[in-house]
PDB file of C-alpha atoms in Angstrom:
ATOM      1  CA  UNK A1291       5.944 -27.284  77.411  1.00 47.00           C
ATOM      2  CA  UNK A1292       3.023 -28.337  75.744  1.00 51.00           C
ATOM      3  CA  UNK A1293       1.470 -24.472  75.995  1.00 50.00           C
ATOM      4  CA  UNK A1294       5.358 -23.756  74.030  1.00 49.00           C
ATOM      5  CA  UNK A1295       4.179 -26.053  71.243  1.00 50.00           C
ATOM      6  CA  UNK A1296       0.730 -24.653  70.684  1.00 50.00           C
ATOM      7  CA  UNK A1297       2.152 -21.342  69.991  1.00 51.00           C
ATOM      8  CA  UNK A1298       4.435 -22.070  67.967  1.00 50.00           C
ATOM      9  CA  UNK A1299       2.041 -23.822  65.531  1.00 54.00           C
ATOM     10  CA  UNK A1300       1.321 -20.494  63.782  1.00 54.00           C
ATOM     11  CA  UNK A1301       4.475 -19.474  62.725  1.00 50.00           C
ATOM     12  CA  UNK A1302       5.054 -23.168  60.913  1.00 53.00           C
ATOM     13  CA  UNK A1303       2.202 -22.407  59.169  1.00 54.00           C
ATOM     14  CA  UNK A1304       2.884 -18.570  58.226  1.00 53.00           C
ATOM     15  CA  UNK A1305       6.031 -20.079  57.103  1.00 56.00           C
ATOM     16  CA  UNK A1306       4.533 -22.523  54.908  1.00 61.00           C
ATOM     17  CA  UNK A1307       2.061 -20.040  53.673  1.00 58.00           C
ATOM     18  CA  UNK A1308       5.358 -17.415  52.598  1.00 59.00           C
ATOM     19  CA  UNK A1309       7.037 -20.746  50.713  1.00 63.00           C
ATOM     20  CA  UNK A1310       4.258 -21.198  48.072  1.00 73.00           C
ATOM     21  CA  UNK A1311       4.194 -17.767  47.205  1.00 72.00           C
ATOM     22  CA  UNK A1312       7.587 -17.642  46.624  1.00 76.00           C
ATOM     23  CA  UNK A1313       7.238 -20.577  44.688  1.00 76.00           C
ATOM     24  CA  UNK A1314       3.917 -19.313  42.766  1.00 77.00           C
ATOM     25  CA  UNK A1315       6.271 -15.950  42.046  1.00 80.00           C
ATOM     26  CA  UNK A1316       9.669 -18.091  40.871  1.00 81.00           C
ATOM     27  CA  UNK A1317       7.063 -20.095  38.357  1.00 80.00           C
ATOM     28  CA  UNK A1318       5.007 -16.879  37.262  1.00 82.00           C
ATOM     29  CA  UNK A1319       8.553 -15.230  36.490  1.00 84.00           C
ATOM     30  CA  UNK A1320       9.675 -18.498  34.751  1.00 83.00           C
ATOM     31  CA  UNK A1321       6.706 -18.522  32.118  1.00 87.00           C
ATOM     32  CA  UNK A1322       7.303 -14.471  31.710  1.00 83.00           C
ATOM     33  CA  UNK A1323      11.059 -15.569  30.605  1.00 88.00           C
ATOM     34  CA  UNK A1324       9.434 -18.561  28.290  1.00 88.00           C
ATOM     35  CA  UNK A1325       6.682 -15.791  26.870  1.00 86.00           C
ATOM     36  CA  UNK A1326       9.761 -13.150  26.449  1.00 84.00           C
ATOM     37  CA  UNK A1327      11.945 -15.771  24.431  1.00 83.00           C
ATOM     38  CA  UNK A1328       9.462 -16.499  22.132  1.00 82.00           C
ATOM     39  CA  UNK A1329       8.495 -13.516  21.346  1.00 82.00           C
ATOM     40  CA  UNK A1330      12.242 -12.496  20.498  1.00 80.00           C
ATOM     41  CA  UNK A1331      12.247 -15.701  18.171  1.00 79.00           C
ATOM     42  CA  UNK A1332       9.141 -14.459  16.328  1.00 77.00           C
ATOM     43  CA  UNK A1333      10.494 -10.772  15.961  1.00 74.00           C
ATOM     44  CA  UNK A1334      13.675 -12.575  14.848  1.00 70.00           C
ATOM     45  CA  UNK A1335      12.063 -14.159  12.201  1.00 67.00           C
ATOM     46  CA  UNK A1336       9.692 -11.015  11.336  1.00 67.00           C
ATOM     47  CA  UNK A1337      12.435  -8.911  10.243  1.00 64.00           C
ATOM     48  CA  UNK A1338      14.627 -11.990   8.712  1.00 60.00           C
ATOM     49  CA  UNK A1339      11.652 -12.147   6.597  1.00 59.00           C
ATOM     50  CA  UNK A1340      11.026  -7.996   5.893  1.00 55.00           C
ATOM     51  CA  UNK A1341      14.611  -7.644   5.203  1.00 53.00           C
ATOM     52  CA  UNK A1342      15.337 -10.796   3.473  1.00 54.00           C
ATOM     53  CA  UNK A1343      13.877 -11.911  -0.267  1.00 51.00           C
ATOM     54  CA  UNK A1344      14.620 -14.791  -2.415  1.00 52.00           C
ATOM     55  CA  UNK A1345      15.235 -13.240  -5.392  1.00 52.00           C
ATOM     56  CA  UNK A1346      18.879 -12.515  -5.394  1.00 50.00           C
ATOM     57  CA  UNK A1347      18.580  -8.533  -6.773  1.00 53.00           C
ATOM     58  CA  UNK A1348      16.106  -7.862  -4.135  1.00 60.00           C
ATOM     59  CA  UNK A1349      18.121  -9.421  -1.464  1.00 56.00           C
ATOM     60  CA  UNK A1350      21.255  -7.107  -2.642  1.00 52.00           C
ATOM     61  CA  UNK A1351      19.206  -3.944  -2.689  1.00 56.00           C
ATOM     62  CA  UNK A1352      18.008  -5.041   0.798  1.00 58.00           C
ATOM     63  CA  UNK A1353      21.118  -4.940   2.013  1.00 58.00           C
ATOM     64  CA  UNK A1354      22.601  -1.937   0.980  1.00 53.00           C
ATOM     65  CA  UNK A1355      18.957  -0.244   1.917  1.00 61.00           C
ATOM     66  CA  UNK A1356      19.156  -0.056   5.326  1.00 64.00           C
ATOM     67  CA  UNK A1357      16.567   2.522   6.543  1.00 70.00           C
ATOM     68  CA  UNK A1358      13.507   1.751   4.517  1.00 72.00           C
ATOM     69  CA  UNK A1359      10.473   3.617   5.781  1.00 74.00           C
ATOM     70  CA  UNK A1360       7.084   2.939   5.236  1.00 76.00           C
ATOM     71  CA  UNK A1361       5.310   5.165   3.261  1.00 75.00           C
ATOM     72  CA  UNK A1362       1.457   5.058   1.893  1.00 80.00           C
ATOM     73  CA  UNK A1363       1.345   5.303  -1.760  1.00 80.00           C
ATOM     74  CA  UNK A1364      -1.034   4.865  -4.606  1.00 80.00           C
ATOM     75  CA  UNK A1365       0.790   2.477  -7.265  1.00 83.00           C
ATOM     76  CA  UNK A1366      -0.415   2.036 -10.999  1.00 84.00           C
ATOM     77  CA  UNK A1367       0.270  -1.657 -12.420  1.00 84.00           C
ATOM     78  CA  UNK A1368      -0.208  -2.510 -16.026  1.00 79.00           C
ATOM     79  CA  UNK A1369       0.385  -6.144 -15.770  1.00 75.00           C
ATOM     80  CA  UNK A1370      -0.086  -6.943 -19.527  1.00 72.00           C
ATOM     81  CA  UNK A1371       3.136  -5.282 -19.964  1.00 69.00           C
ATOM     82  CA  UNK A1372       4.689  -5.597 -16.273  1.00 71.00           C
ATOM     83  CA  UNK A1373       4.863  -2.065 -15.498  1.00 77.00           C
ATOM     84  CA  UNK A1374       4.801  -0.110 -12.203  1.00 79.00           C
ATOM     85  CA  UNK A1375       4.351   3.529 -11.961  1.00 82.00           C
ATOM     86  CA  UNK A1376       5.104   5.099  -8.377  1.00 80.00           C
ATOM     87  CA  UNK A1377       4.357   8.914  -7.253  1.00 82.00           C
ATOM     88  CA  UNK A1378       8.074  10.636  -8.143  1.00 76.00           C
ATOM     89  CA  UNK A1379       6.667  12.548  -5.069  1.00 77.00           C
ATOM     90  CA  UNK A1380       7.498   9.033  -2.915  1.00 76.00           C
ATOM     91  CA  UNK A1381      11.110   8.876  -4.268  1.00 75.00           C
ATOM     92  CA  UNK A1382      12.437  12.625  -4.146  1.00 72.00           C
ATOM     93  CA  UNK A1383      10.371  15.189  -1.990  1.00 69.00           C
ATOM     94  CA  UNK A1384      10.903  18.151  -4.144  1.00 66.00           C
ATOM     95  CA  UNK A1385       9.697  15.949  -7.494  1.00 67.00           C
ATOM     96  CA  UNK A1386       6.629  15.588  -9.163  1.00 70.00           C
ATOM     97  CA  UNK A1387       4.721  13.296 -11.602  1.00 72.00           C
ATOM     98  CA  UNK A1388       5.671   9.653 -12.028  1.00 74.00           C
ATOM     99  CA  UNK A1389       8.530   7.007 -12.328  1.00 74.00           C
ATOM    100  CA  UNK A1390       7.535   3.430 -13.934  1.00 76.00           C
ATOM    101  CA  UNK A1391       9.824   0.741 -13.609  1.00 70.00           C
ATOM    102  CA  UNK A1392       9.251  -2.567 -15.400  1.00 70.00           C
ATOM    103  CA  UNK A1393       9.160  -5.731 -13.221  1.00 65.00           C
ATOM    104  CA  UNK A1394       9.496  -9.400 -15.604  1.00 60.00           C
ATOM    105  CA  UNK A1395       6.604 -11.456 -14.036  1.00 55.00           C
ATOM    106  CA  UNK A1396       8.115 -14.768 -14.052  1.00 52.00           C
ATOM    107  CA  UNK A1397      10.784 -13.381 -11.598  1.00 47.00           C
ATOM    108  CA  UNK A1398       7.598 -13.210  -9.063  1.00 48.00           C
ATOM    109  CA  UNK A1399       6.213 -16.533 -10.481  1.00 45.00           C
ATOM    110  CA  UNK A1400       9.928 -18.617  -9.355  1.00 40.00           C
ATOM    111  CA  UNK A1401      11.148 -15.960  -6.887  1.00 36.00           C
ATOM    112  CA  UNK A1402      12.892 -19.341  -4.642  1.00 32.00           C
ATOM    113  CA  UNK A1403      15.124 -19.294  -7.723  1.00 33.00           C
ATOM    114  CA  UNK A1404      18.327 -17.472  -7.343  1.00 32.00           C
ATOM    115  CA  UNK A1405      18.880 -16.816 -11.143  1.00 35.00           C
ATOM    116  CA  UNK A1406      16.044 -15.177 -12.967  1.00 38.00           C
ATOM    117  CA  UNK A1407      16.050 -15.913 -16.890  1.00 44.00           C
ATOM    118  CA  UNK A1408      14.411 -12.884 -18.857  1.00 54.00           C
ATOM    119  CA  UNK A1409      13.671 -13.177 -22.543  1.00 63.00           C
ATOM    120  CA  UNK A1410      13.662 -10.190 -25.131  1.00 67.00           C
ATOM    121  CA  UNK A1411       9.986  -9.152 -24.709  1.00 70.00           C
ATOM    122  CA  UNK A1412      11.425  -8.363 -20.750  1.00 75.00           C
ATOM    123  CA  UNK A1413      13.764  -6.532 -22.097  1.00 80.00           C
ATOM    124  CA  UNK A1414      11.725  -4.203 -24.361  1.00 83.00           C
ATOM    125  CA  UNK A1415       9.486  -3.973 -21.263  1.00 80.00           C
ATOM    126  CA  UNK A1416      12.516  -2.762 -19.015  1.00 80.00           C
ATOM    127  CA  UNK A1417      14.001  -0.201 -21.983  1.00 84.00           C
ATOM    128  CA  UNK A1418      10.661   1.193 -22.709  1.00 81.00           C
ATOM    129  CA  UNK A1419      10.285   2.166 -18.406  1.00 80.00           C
ATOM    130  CA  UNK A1420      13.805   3.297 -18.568  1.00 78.00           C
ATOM    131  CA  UNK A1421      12.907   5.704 -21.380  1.00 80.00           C
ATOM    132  CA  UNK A1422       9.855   6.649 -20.183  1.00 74.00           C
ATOM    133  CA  UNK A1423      11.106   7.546 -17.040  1.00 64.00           C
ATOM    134  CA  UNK A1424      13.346   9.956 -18.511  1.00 61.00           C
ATOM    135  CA  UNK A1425      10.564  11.704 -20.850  1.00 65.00           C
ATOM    136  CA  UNK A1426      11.871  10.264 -24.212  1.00 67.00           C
ATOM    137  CA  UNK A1427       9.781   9.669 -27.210  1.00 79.00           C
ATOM    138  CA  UNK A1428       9.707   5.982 -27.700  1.00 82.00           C
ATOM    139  CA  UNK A1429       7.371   3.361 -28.769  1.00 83.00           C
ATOM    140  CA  UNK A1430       7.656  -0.018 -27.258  1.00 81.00           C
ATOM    141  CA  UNK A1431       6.866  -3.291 -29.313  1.00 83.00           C
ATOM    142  CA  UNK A1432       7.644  -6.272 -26.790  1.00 81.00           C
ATOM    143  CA  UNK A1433       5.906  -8.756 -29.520  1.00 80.00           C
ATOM    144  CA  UNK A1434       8.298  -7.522 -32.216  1.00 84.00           C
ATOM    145  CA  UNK A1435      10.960  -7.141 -29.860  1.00 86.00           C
ATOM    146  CA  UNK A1436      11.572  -3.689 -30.956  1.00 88.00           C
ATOM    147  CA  UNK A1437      11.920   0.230 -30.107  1.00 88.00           C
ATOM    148  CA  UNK A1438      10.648   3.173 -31.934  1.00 88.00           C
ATOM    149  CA  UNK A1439      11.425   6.520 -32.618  1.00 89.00           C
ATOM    150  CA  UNK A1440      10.312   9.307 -34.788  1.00 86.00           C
ATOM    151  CA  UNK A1441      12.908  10.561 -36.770  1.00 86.00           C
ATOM    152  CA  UNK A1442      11.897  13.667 -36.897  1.00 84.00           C
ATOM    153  CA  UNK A1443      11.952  13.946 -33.171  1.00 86.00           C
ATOM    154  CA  UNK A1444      15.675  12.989 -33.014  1.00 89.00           C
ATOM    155  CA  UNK A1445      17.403  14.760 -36.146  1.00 90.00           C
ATOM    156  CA  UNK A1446      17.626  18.043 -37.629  1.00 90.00           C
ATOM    157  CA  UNK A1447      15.170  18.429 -40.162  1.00 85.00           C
ATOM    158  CA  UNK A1448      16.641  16.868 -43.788  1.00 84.00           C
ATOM    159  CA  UNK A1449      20.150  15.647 -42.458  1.00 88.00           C
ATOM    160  CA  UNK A1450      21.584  13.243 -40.329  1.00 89.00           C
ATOM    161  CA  UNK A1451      22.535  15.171 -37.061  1.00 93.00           C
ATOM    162  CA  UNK A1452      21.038  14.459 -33.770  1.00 93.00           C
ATOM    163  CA  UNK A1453      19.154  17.194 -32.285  1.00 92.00           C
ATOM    164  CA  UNK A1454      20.090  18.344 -28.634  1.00 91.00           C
ATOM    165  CA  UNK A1455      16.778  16.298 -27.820  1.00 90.00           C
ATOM    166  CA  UNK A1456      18.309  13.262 -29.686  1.00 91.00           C
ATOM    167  CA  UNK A1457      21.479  13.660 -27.920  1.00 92.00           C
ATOM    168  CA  UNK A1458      19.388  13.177 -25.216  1.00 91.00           C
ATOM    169  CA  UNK A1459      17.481  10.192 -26.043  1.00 90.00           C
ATOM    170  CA  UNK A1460      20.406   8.487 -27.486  1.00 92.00           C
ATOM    171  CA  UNK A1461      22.533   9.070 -24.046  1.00 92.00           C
ATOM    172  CA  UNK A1462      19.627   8.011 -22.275  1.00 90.00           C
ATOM    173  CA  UNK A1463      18.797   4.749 -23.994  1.00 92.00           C
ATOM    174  CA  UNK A1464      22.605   3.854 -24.346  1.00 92.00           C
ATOM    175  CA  UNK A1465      22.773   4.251 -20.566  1.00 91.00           C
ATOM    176  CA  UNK A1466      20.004   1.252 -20.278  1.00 89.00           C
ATOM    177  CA  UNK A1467      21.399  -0.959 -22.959  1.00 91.00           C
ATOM    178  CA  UNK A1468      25.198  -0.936 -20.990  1.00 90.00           C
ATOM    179  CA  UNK A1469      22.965  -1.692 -18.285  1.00 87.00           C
ATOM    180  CA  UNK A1470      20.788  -4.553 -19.487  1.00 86.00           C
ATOM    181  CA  UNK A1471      22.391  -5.908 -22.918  1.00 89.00           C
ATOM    182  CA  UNK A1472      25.392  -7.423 -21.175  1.00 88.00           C
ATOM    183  CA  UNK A1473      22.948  -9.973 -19.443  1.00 85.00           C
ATOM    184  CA  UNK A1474      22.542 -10.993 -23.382  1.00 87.00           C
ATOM    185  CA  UNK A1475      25.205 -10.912 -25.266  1.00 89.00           C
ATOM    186  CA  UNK A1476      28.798 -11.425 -24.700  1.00 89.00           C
ATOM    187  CA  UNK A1477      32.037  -9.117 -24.265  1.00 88.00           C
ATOM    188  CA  UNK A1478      31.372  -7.612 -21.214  1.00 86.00           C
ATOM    189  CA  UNK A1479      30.360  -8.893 -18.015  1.00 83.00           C
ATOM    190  CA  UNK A1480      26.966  -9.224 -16.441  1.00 77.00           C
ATOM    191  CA  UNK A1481      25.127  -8.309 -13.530  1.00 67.00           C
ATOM    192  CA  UNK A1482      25.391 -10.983 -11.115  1.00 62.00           C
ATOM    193  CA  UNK A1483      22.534 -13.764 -11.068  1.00 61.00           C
ATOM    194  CA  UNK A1484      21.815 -12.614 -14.637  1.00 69.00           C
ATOM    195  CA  UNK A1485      20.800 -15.265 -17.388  1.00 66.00           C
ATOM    196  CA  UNK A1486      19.369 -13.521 -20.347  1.00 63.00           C
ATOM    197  CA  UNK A1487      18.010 -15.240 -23.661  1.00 74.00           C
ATOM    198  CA  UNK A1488      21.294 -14.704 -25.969  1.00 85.00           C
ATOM    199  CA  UNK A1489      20.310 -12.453 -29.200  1.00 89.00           C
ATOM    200  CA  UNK A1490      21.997 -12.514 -32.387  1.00 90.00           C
ATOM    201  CA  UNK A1491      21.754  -9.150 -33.471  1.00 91.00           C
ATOM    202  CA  UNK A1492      20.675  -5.805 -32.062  1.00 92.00           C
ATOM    203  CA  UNK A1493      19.458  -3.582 -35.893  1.00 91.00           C
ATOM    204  CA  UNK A1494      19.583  -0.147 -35.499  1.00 92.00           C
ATOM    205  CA  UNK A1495      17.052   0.086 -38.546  1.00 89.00           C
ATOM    206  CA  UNK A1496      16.074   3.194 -40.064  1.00 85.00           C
ATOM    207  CA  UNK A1497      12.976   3.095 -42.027  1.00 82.00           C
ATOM    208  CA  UNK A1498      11.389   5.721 -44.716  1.00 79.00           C
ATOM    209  CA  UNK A1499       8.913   5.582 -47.254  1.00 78.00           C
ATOM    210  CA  UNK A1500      10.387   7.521 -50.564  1.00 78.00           C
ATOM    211  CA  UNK A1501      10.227   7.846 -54.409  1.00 81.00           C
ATOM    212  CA  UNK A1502      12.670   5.713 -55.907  1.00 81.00           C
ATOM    213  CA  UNK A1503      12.559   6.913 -59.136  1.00 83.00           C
ATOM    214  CA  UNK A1504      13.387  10.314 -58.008  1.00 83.00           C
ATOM    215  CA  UNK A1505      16.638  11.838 -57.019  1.00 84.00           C
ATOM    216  CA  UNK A1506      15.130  13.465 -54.235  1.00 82.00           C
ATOM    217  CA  UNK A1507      13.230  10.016 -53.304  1.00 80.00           C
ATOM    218  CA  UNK A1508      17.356   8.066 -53.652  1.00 83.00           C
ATOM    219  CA  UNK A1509      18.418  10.964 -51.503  1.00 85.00           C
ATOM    220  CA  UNK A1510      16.007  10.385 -48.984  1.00 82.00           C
ATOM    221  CA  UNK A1511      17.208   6.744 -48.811  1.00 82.00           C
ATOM    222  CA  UNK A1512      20.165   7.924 -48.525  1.00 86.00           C
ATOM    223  CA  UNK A1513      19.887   9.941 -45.499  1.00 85.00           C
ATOM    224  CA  UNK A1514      17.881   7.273 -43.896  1.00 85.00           C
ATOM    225  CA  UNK A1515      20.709   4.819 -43.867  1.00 87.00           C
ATOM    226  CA  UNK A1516      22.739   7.788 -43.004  1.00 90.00           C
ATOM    227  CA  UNK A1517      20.924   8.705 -39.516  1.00 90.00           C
ATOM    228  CA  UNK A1518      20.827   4.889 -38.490  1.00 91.00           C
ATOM    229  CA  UNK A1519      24.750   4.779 -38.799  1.00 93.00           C
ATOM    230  CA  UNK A1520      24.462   8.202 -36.385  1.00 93.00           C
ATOM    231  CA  UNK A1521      21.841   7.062 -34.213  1.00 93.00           C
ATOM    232  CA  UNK A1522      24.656   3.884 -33.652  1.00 94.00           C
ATOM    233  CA  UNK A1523      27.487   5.714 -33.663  1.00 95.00           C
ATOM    234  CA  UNK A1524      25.683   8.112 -30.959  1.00 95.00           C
ATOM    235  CA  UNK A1525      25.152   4.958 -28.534  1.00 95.00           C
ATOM    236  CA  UNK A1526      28.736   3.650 -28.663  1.00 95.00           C
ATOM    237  CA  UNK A1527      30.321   7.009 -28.672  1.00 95.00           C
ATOM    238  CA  UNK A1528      27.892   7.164 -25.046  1.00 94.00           C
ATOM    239  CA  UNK A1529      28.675   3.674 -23.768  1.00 94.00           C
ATOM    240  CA  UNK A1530      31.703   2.537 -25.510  1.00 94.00           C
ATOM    241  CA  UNK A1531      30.740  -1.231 -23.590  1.00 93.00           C
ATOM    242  CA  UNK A1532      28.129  -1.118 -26.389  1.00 93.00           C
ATOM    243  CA  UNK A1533      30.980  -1.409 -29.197  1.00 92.00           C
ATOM    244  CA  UNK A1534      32.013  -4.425 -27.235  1.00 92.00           C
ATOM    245  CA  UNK A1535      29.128  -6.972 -27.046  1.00 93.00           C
ATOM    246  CA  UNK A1536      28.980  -9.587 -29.511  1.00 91.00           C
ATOM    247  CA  UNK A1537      26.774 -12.197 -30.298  1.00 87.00           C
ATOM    248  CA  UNK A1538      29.021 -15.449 -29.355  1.00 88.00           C
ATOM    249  CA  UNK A1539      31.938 -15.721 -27.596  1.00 87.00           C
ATOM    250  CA  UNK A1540      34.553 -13.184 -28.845  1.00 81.00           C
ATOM    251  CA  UNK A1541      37.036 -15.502 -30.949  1.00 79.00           C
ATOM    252  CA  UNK A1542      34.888 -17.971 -31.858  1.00 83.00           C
ATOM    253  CA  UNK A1543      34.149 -18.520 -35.562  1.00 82.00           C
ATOM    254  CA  UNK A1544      30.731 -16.302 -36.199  1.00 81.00           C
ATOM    255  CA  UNK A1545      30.840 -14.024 -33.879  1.00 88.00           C
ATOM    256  CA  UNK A1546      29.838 -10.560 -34.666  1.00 90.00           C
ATOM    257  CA  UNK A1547      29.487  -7.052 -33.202  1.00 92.00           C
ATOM    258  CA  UNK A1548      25.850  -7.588 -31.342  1.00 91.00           C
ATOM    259  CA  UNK A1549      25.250  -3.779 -32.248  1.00 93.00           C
ATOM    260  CA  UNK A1550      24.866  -3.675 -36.046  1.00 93.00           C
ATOM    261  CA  UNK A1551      22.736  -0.871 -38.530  1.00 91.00           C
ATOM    262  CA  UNK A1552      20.304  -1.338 -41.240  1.00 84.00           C
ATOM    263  CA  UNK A1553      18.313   0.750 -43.688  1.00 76.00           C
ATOM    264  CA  UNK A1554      14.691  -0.258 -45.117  1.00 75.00           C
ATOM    265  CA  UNK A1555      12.613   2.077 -47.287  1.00 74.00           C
ATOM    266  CA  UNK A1556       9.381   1.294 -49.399  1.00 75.00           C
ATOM    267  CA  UNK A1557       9.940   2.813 -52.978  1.00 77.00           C
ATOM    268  CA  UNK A1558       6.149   4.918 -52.724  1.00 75.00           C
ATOM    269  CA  UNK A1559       5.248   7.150 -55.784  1.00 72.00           C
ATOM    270  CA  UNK A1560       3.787   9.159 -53.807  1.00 72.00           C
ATOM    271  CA  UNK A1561       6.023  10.340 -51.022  1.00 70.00           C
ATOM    272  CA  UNK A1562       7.287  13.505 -50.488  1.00 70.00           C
ATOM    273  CA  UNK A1563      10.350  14.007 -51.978  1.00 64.00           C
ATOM    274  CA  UNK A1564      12.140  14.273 -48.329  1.00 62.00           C
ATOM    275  CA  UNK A1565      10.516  11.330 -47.645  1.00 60.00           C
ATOM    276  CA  UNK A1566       7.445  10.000 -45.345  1.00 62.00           C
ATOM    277  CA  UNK A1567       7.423   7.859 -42.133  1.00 65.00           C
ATOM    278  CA  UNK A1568      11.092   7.926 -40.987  1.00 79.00           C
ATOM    279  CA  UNK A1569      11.502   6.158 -37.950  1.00 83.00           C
ATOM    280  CA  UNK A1570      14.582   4.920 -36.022  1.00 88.00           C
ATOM    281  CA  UNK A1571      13.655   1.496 -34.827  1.00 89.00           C
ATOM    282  CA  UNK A1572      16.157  -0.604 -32.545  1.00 91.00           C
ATOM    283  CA  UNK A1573      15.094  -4.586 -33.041  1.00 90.00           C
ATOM    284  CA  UNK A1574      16.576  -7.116 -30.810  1.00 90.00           C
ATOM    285  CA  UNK A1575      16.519 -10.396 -32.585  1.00 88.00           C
ATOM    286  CA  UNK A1576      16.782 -13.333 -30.329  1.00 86.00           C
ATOM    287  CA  UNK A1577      19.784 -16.149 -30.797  1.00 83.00           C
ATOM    288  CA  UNK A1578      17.840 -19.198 -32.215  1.00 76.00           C
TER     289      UNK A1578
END
């Protein structure tokens, strides 16, 4: 009996010796589920935060973007004037040059606030990308609040028709206005999370130098007021929405079409008698 126990010492102890492995293995697989859980958490929260953004327009684009790809690119920032210029190359395959886009700065300054509030100078900065992106001839003024054109580059030399590359500018630039000017005005509704600095007027101003004391000189006035009422006409006849903004609530006492023309020349001796200087300027006057 007692040889019986002695030999069957061993196995208790092989048995014992099988029980904390099994028990090493059930903890070692216990910490692999903590470890795995965790890092699903932190991936969780990795692409919350890639394909989430604070700023309310971003979060929308996000959402309808749903296979971004990363792509190396080589980006050009003029941040006096809040512009971005991307490779065209990085947006369509087959395209070449550049598109700028104009970004408002203190959108990135609050971007935890859901509204952002732009003022006219972000405007300018925004029409003057648009245009540029689309190759049109314009001068941007964001401290006048104001956009330029040569005349001559939109009208048929001496009268008051738009040129098929004034057709195009015109379309082009009353395609951005219907997009932005509703966020400032009133008449037409806005883009959602939009809270623009009201204006009180939007002059399209044509300007010329002439000879007053001339018939020709009068004539030139006369043609500059003339292509300001085209260059407007041009723009609503694009975006009829245009026709619709005003600068208060549509009723109220005061209010007026936001869209509005004006002619300024400088009576100069010595100008041509067609005229010097004429320029198309679009100024967006700020509600006080």
């Amino acid at each position: 009996m007692r040889g019986g126990r002695r030999r069957s010492r061993p196995l208790e102890e092989g048995e014992s010796y099988y029980i904390s492995m099994t028990d090493m293995m059930v903890g070692v697989l216990f910490i692999f589920i903590i470890m795995l859980s965790f890092l699903a958490l932190q991936y969780r929260a990795t692409t919350s935060a890639l394909t989430q953004s604070k700023d309310a327009q971003t979060t929308a684009l996000l959402g309808i973007a749903t296979a971004l790809q990363p792509q190396p690119i080589q980006a050009e920032v003029d941040h006096a004037h809040h512009v971005v210029c991307l490779p065209a190359s990085a947006l369509v395959a087959s395209d070449a040059g550049r598109r700028c886009f104009a970004y408002s700065a203190d959108a990135l300054k609050s971007a935890s606030a859901v509204q952002t509030r732009h003022s006219s100078a972000d405007l300018i900065n925004f029409l003057t990308a648009d245009l540029g992106a689309a190759s049109a001839p314009v001068h941007g003024d964001p401290a006048n609040n104001a956009l330029s054109f040569a005349a001559d580059e939109l009208f048929v030399a001496g009268t008051a028709t738009l040129s098929p590359k004034g057709q195009m500018v015109t379309h082009d630039l009353a395609a951005s206005l219907a997009d932005r000017l509703p966020c400032f005005a009133y008449g037409a509704p806005a883009a959602t999370g939009c809270t623009g600095q009201k204006l009180a007027v939007v002059n399209v101003i044509a300007q010329a130098g002439f000879d007053a004391f001339s018939e020709a000189g009068r004539q030139a006035a006369a043609l500059s007021l003339q292509r300001s009422v085209a260059f407007h006409q041009a723009l609503t006849a694009a975006q009829p929405v245009l026709g619709r903004l005003t600068n208060a609530p549509p009723g109220q006492a005061g209010s007026q079409p936001l869209l509005r023309v004006a002619a300024y020349g400088q009576s100069d001796t010595h100008a041509p008698p067609a005229g010097a200087g004429q320029t198309i300027t679009v100024v967006f006057q700020p509600a006080p």
